[in-house]
XYZ file of C-alpha atoms in Angstrom:
527
model
C 73.362 -81.916 28.414
C 69.661 -81.148 28.740
C 68.708 -84.481 26.757
C 65.573 -82.531 26.330
C 67.083 -80.287 23.818
C 70.034 -81.277 21.400
C 71.918 -77.802 23.054
C 72.181 -76.799 26.807
C 70.547 -75.138 28.635
C 71.417 -71.689 29.924
C 69.273 -68.882 32.444
C 69.187 -66.076 33.016
C 68.410 -64.787 36.366
C 67.681 -60.702 36.091
C 66.646 -58.982 32.947
C 69.292 -55.381 33.427
C 71.798 -54.712 31.274
C 73.863 -57.039 33.309
C 71.842 -59.710 31.870
C 70.846 -59.142 28.628
C 74.522 -59.062 28.126
C 75.056 -61.699 28.855
C 72.407 -63.453 26.760
C 74.131 -61.573 23.768
C 77.639 -62.394 24.612
C 75.652 -65.967 23.857
C 74.458 -65.177 20.821
C 76.784 -66.783 18.817
C 78.130 -70.026 21.093
C 75.999 -73.610 20.633
C 73.184 -73.361 23.415
C 69.805 -72.595 24.339
C 69.067 -69.110 26.614
C 66.523 -68.375 28.613
C 66.329 -64.421 30.370
C 64.191 -64.358 33.323
C 63.131 -61.236 34.054
C 60.699 -60.454 37.669
C 60.389 -56.473 36.588
C 57.030 -55.855 33.527
C 60.143 -54.486 31.708
C 63.879 -54.831 30.803
C 66.901 -53.208 31.282
C 67.155 -52.062 34.800
C 67.981 -48.861 35.784
C 68.377 -47.814 31.886
C 64.475 -46.691 31.155
C 64.141 -43.923 29.114
C 61.185 -41.474 28.705
C 59.218 -38.249 26.331
C 59.027 -35.481 28.914
C 57.503 -32.420 26.537
C 58.377 -34.637 23.683
C 61.763 -34.579 24.089
C 63.165 -38.094 24.772
C 64.927 -38.360 28.173
C 66.481 -41.231 29.947
C 65.317 -41.564 33.106
C 68.379 -43.300 35.356
C 71.686 -43.811 33.941
C 71.794 -41.354 30.602
C 76.214 -41.367 30.213
C 78.967 -43.820 29.345
C 82.306 -43.833 30.294
C 84.005 -44.287 26.804
C 87.539 -44.578 28.563
C 86.556 -48.284 29.477
C 86.054 -50.383 25.902
C 83.277 -53.106 27.318
C 79.819 -50.868 26.830
C 81.135 -48.758 23.628
C 82.161 -52.207 22.340
C 78.547 -53.419 23.171
C 76.841 -50.025 22.401
C 78.998 -51.495 18.234
C 78.317 -54.900 18.011
C 74.795 -54.451 17.611
C 74.790 -51.836 15.575
C 73.913 -48.855 17.062
C 77.499 -46.785 17.162
C 76.402 -44.555 14.718
C 74.141 -43.475 18.057
C 76.818 -42.393 19.583
C 76.641 -38.343 20.488
C 79.282 -36.632 22.496
C 78.850 -33.933 25.116
C 78.511 -30.954 24.412
C 80.203 -30.159 27.484
C 81.223 -31.965 30.446
C 82.602 -29.167 33.410
C 80.558 -29.022 36.620
C 80.436 -27.010 39.386
C 79.625 -27.549 43.419
C 76.824 -25.275 44.596
C 78.342 -24.678 48.073
C 78.391 -21.237 50.395
C 76.344 -19.225 48.686
C 77.560 -19.771 45.043
C 77.583 -22.186 42.288
C 81.457 -22.854 42.180
C 83.496 -24.711 39.840
C 84.319 -28.242 40.479
C 88.069 -28.255 40.177
C 90.083 -29.858 37.176
C 92.460 -31.402 38.955
C 90.969 -34.031 40.345
C 90.278 -37.721 40.595
C 86.402 -38.645 42.703
C 86.724 -35.455 44.492
C 90.479 -36.334 45.540
C 92.833 -32.560 44.442
C 96.391 -32.823 42.874
C 96.465 -28.907 42.134
C 95.537 -27.449 45.832
C 96.069 -23.342 43.875
C 93.458 -24.414 41.710
C 91.210 -25.727 44.845
C 91.738 -22.348 46.761
C 90.576 -20.246 43.312
C 87.491 -22.926 42.777
C 86.222 -21.572 46.336
C 84.577 -24.556 47.508
C 86.137 -24.200 50.750
C 87.032 -22.111 52.490
C 90.717 -20.015 53.695
C 90.998 -22.717 56.735
C 89.921 -25.859 54.400
C 92.720 -24.390 51.355
C 94.742 -24.732 54.250
C 94.302 -27.659 56.161
C 93.932 -28.785 52.270
C 97.621 -26.736 51.844
C 99.628 -29.596 54.742
C 99.334 -32.332 52.812
C 101.614 -31.429 50.764
C 103.824 -31.767 54.188
C 102.730 -34.434 56.419
C 104.426 -37.568 56.894
C 102.715 -40.271 54.834
C 100.017 -41.843 56.739
C 99.444 -45.336 57.118
C 96.704 -47.204 56.543
C 96.446 -51.356 57.941
C 94.009 -53.078 54.856
C 90.699 -51.019 53.904
C 89.217 -47.932 55.268
C 86.531 -45.522 54.923
C 87.768 -42.811 52.264
C 86.714 -39.705 54.280
C 88.847 -41.895 57.230
C 92.073 -41.367 54.712
C 91.781 -38.610 52.509
C 90.192 -36.531 55.586
C 94.023 -37.441 56.855
C 95.844 -35.725 54.485
C 93.338 -32.734 53.611
C 90.765 -32.385 56.397
C 87.801 -32.369 56.536
C 86.747 -29.562 54.348
C 87.709 -31.357 50.800
C 86.383 -34.250 52.025
C 82.331 -32.445 52.988
C 82.796 -30.332 49.370
C 84.452 -31.961 47.629
C 84.444 -36.222 47.622
C 81.271 -36.658 49.136
C 79.360 -35.365 46.568
C 80.831 -36.912 43.617
C 80.785 -40.919 45.556
C 77.356 -39.165 46.527
C 76.014 -38.683 43.003
C 77.449 -41.963 41.645
C 76.656 -44.546 45.438
C 73.952 -41.841 47.182
C 76.375 -43.223 49.802
C 79.014 -41.697 52.131
C 82.386 -41.714 52.188
C 82.646 -42.063 56.035
C 81.210 -45.798 55.285
C 82.559 -46.322 52.022
C 85.360 -48.103 51.237
C 88.685 -46.493 49.931
C 90.124 -49.969 47.868
C 86.575 -50.356 46.462
C 85.200 -47.485 45.430
C 88.709 -45.345 44.092
C 90.526 -48.238 43.898
C 93.404 -46.719 41.096
C 93.863 -43.966 43.363
C 93.937 -46.345 46.723
C 97.046 -48.261 44.559
C 98.827 -44.315 43.699
C 98.284 -43.245 47.389
C 101.015 -46.163 48.981
C 103.553 -45.022 45.833
C 103.037 -41.556 47.234
C 103.689 -39.356 50.844
C 101.490 -36.620 48.837
C 97.682 -37.204 48.284
C 98.015 -34.731 45.668
C 101.130 -36.236 44.258
C 99.586 -39.565 44.486
C 96.019 -38.741 42.084
C 98.199 -35.524 40.214
C 99.701 -39.380 38.430
C 96.804 -40.573 37.951
C 95.936 -37.431 35.597
C 96.952 -36.652 31.468
C 99.716 -33.745 32.340
C 96.843 -29.407 32.950
C 96.638 -27.806 30.008
C 99.072 -24.959 29.232
C 98.045 -21.468 30.015
C 98.957 -18.656 27.739
C 97.569 -15.055 29.459
C 95.608 -13.389 31.575
C 92.356 -15.942 33.265
C 89.388 -14.504 35.365
C 89.022 -16.039 38.640
C 86.939 -18.676 37.587
C 87.562 -19.360 33.791
C 90.602 -20.890 35.319
C 91.240 -24.559 33.802
C 87.816 -24.502 31.760
C 87.754 -26.587 28.950
C 86.035 -29.686 29.053
C 85.975 -31.765 32.340
C 85.814 -35.024 32.134
C 88.116 -34.792 28.301
C 90.641 -36.888 27.361
C 93.304 -37.189 24.191
C 90.402 -36.581 20.779
C 87.627 -35.991 23.157
C 84.784 -36.486 26.886
C 84.970 -39.113 28.286
C 81.053 -39.681 28.565
C 79.043 -40.589 25.668
C 75.184 -41.180 25.284
C 73.173 -42.747 22.529
C 70.811 -40.025 20.576
C 67.530 -42.415 21.501
C 68.406 -42.416 25.562
C 71.543 -45.110 26.403
C 67.225 -46.761 27.785
C 66.940 -47.859 24.566
C 70.128 -50.457 24.698
C 68.005 -53.182 26.512
C 64.641 -53.663 24.196
C 68.227 -53.803 20.916
C 70.055 -56.070 22.974
C 66.835 -57.972 23.635
C 65.927 -58.285 20.487
C 70.403 -58.843 19.373
C 70.435 -61.659 21.338
C 67.913 -64.098 19.797
C 67.482 -65.574 23.605
C 63.810 -66.559 24.695
C 63.692 -63.082 26.638
C 60.638 -63.568 29.303
C 59.576 -60.713 31.926
C 57.443 -60.393 34.680
C 58.348 -64.392 35.691
C 59.300 -64.006 39.259
C 62.150 -66.744 40.128
C 61.654 -67.888 43.515
C 64.233 -71.071 43.984
C 67.534 -72.565 43.112
C 68.974 -75.354 43.172
C 70.257 -78.596 41.785
C 69.189 -80.661 39.913
C 67.614 -83.928 40.200
C 70.751 -86.359 39.850
C 72.993 -83.351 39.082
C 76.468 -82.850 41.894
C 75.132 -81.468 44.390
C 70.995 -82.512 45.246
C 70.626 -85.343 47.771
C 72.048 -88.220 46.297
C 74.536 -87.344 44.084
C 77.783 -87.142 43.174
C 79.944 -84.278 44.928
C 80.140 -80.865 43.553
C 83.716 -81.620 41.328
C 82.084 -84.392 39.126
C 82.303 -83.131 35.540
C 79.119 -81.759 34.022
C 76.188 -84.944 33.986
C 74.184 -85.904 30.843
C 71.101 -83.981 32.486
C 71.262 -80.367 33.171
C 72.147 -79.425 36.251
C 69.376 -76.832 38.037
C 66.146 -75.697 38.658
C 64.505 -73.303 38.990
C 61.352 -72.316 39.562
C 59.500 -69.406 38.983
C 56.316 -67.908 38.764
C 53.479 -67.620 41.332
C 52.937 -70.065 43.777
C 49.532 -70.891 42.352
C 50.586 -71.293 39.533
C 54.501 -72.671 39.525
C 56.267 -73.094 36.744
C 59.726 -75.666 36.929
C 62.378 -74.283 34.784
C 65.798 -77.065 33.739
C 69.079 -75.678 32.553
C 72.254 -76.945 32.308
C 73.709 -73.362 33.380
C 72.218 -70.123 35.724
C 73.774 -66.364 34.823
C 72.727 -64.129 38.204
C 72.527 -60.905 36.713
C 70.003 -59.646 39.924
C 70.752 -57.661 43.721
C 72.228 -59.242 46.194
C 69.178 -59.573 48.144
C 67.625 -61.673 45.127
C 70.752 -64.173 44.454
C 71.379 -64.304 48.630
C 67.533 -65.901 48.486
C 67.923 -67.667 45.508
C 71.426 -69.322 46.263
C 69.563 -70.225 50.225
C 68.223 -73.522 48.462
C 72.041 -74.907 47.147
C 73.577 -76.529 48.940
C 78.060 -75.037 49.657
C 76.847 -71.514 49.205
C 76.258 -70.440 52.276
C 79.633 -68.242 52.444
C 78.353 -66.770 49.417
C 75.078 -65.870 50.785
C 76.434 -63.918 53.524
C 78.221 -62.126 52.239
C 76.428 -60.696 50.380
C 73.619 -59.858 53.070
C 76.164 -57.932 54.334
C 75.460 -55.516 50.730
C 73.430 -52.868 51.516
C 71.671 -50.494 49.146
C 70.496 -47.558 47.959
C 67.593 -45.411 46.802
C 67.020 -41.727 44.893
C 64.876 -40.853 42.983
C 65.316 -38.747 38.904
C 63.570 -35.287 39.155
C 62.750 -34.061 34.928
C 62.035 -30.667 34.761
C 61.711 -28.774 31.854
C 61.734 -24.719 31.423
C 61.353 -22.618 28.838
C 64.776 -21.302 27.685
C 63.342 -17.579 28.789
C 62.995 -19.098 32.236
C 66.596 -18.099 32.489
C 68.787 -15.161 33.701
C 70.959 -13.395 31.635
C 72.838 -12.947 34.777
C 72.788 -15.834 37.794
C 73.407 -14.694 41.624
C 74.191 -17.857 42.258
C 76.730 -18.085 39.976
C 80.829 -17.526 40.478
C 82.337 -15.001 38.887
C 84.204 -15.586 35.996
C 80.809 -17.667 34.459
C 79.991 -18.189 30.921
C 77.782 -15.060 29.016
C 75.182 -17.099 27.361
C 71.568 -17.008 27.102
C 69.577 -20.371 29.104
C 71.737 -23.278 30.848
C 74.594 -22.140 28.693
C 75.251 -19.427 30.471
C 77.150 -20.643 32.614
C 79.665 -22.632 30.582
C 78.663 -26.694 33.010
C 77.393 -29.206 32.446
C 75.530 -29.414 36.642
C 76.101 -29.202 39.568
C 76.403 -31.072 42.290
C 75.374 -30.082 45.977
C 76.915 -30.919 49.247
C 74.707 -33.424 51.609
C 77.116 -30.602 54.879
C 74.644 -28.359 53.150
C 71.369 -29.415 53.779
C 69.293 -29.735 50.410
C 67.415 -32.418 49.408
C 69.190 -32.596 45.484
C 72.574 -33.501 46.072
C 73.683 -32.997 41.712
C 71.464 -31.643 38.722
C 71.787 -32.560 35.223
C 71.749 -29.746 33.236
C 70.790 -32.628 29.529
C 69.872 -30.102 26.884
C 73.454 -28.296 27.638
C 75.156 -31.467 28.790
C 73.252 -33.141 25.671
C 73.248 -30.929 22.732
C 70.757 -33.012 21.235
C 68.181 -33.048 23.755
C 67.672 -28.879 22.431
C 67.753 -29.523 19.914
C 64.904 -32.129 20.266
C 62.066 -28.991 20.421
C 59.139 -28.995 18.473
C 59.846 -26.457 15.569
C 58.255 -23.665 16.478
C 57.921 -23.599 20.325
C 59.948 -21.939 22.840
C 63.926 -23.514 23.078
C 63.436 -25.758 26.628
C 66.215 -26.757 29.354
C 65.205 -30.391 30.357
C 66.847 -30.591 34.215
C 67.294 -33.346 36.258
C 67.366 -33.445 39.267
C 69.145 -36.617 41.592
C 67.517 -36.836 44.603
C 68.463 -38.828 47.891
C 71.226 -40.743 49.700
C 71.208 -43.713 51.702
C 69.673 -43.391 54.911
C 67.407 -40.655 53.388
C 64.164 -42.712 52.461
C 61.880 -40.891 54.372
C 62.806 -37.614 51.795
C 62.200 -40.736 49.486
C 58.459 -41.091 50.669
C 57.112 -37.582 50.248
C 54.832 -37.215 46.846
C 55.709 -36.532 43.503
C 54.146 -33.368 43.870
C 56.737 -32.865 47.201
C 59.710 -33.826 45.398
C 59.217 -32.180 42.072
C 58.161 -28.973 43.967
C 61.305 -29.080 46.371
C 62.894 -29.998 43.595
C 61.839 -26.833 41.085
C 62.636 -24.093 43.742
C 66.120 -25.002 44.916
C 66.247 -25.803 41.281
C 65.698 -21.876 41.282
C 67.933 -20.723 44.566
C 71.004 -22.551 42.902
C 70.097 -21.189 39.117
C 67.782 -18.223 39.136
C 64.994 -20.056 36.832
C 60.948 -18.621 37.507
C 58.483 -19.865 36.859
C 56.906 -23.575 37.346
C 58.807 -26.535 34.046
C 56.420 -27.059 31.485
C 56.567 -30.058 32.232
C 57.677 -33.038 34.842
C 58.828 -36.054 35.343
C 59.778 -38.034 38.808
C 60.966 -41.555 38.648
C 61.001 -43.064 41.842
C 64.430 -46.585 41.761
C 64.218 -48.640 45.304
C 67.607 -50.502 46.800
C 69.143 -49.361 43.256
C 72.641 -48.839 44.412
C 74.860 -51.063 45.919
C 77.467 -49.306 48.634
C 80.588 -50.237 48.383
C 81.095 -49.984 52.044
C 84.782 -51.030 54.133
C 85.477 -54.502 53.172
C 83.597 -54.423 49.937
C 86.848 -56.241 48.350
C 87.006 -58.840 50.575
C 82.644 -59.768 50.139
C 83.287 -60.488 46.567
C 86.077 -62.324 46.694
C 83.760 -64.422 48.874
C 80.913 -64.288 46.684
C 82.831 -66.196 43.425
C 85.354 -67.827 45.486
C 81.654 -70.232 47.045
C 80.890 -69.402 43.769
C 82.898 -71.021 42.060
C 82.337 -74.259 43.897
C 79.434 -75.141 41.873
C 78.820 -76.234 38.526
C 77.280 -73.982 36.059
C 76.787 -71.368 38.127
C 78.112 -67.096 37.929
C 76.532 -64.327 38.998
C 77.280 -61.025 37.165
C 75.985 -57.307 37.714
C 77.007 -54.003 39.726
C 77.559 -55.558 42.695
C 81.048 -56.518 42.496
C 83.910 -54.303 40.553
C 81.798 -50.956 39.084
C 78.243 -49.721 39.607
C 78.117 -48.168 35.834
C 77.374 -49.577 31.855
C 80.356 -50.653 31.292
C 82.567 -52.465 34.716
C 78.690 -53.791 34.897
C 79.448 -55.461 30.995
C 82.539 -56.550 31.751
C 80.727 -59.244 35.349
C 78.173 -60.663 31.980
C 81.468 -61.238 29.816
C 82.774 -63.492 32.119
C 80.071 -64.573 32.971
C 79.880 -66.555 30.129
C 82.724 -67.467 30.436
C 82.559 -69.910 33.560
C 79.805 -70.801 32.558
C 80.849 -72.423 28.384
C 83.825 -72.772 30.313
C 81.799 -74.922 32.651
C 79.890 -77.083 29.695
C 82.517 -77.217 26.848
C 83.932 -79.423 29.720
C 86.233 -77.372 31.397
C 85.075 -79.099 35.165
C 86.454 -81.891 34.318
């Protein structure tokens, strides 16, 4: 215990959702907590600001309700009453010259209903015929981890990979299915695929039973119930004021000392702590003095902070830099260095509802009729990389989240809010284009897909450099090496998006695990 205080001092490096969740989970523990964030603001990839007077998330805009960690945290901080459900989560694929319905019977783009796949028009007739061979092919063996594209392509062919799987993975990771790990990005399907000869059958085992269809249906309307749904409601939720409001609420509720614009430059065992020169080995019990020393601030005005425990809630590169000064952490440093990150940008556009035509020239026959973007019946669309477009995904935010459409200023024509996601791994040159160029490019591609006319009445560019960790082949082994090395360091833990998932619930889960780890140490569990 730090002799300068009555309570042990826990320092959390990183003020994103994982770091702030960790601080919140420590609120009732007998510890003093400090959060150090290098940037001027909290929240990491969670941020909200206004577009045409409407608060719209700049980063993550939804979380899964099928994992309890995210919704549980929202409830614990008192925001359960602010949760809203989507109007629709049905999506489309813009490919082969039209917006086409995303097959509903699929798992991250891997289809289970091959007849539905053929009807969707997302793949060609030849592509659908090749996919159907999955039902007859002998089992595809794999020795260890493999790229998603290699295994799925062996079962269904290249078209399913290019026009379905790759766009969905690109929407989550901004990565390529030829690089991403099957075991790390689709662990449930990877496990199921070992129990079934057919990958379509393995996929079906993970999905709820299909809804019965009565009477004739028009092309494109089959299974058009709310996508992303589950018995009892949608699998997604958000906050009425945007998920970007969560960081500030968490920081306040945590009771921690939260410091922004404070860069942590170095981490090392404190003098006399286990692992420090001349000190007992790392297996020793918690020492009477602090175990860690952090160097923060500029070289000209550096500050030393002593801590009894440290949680690193930062991306792989800064984590590796900080652990480079920790004896015995070289395996973690090496593994962190093997995790690459993709950059992306979100171009948010606002249009008068009347700018969207009643009939969409690029819509698949059978698309719903109505007014504005709601006429399509979709919450947005994905774009395969093979089609050569800059925008990889589009969210019709005012359709997906009806409360945004209702937020229009009284007396003004209702607005359609659209978020366009730009950038995949390896497309750094595209992201280096000026704001006005990216805005014009996104607007032009949106017009080609939906027929919208005229310029947007408002726009916003949000650039996320190095935002998304790439779970490439071997990722699970890298994470295991990191965790094994960190476990040898008394009072040290890690959390964030680099480990077991990039979504908010997954990050929150790593934060809770990190808190359990450091508290076990502080309570003397390492003795």
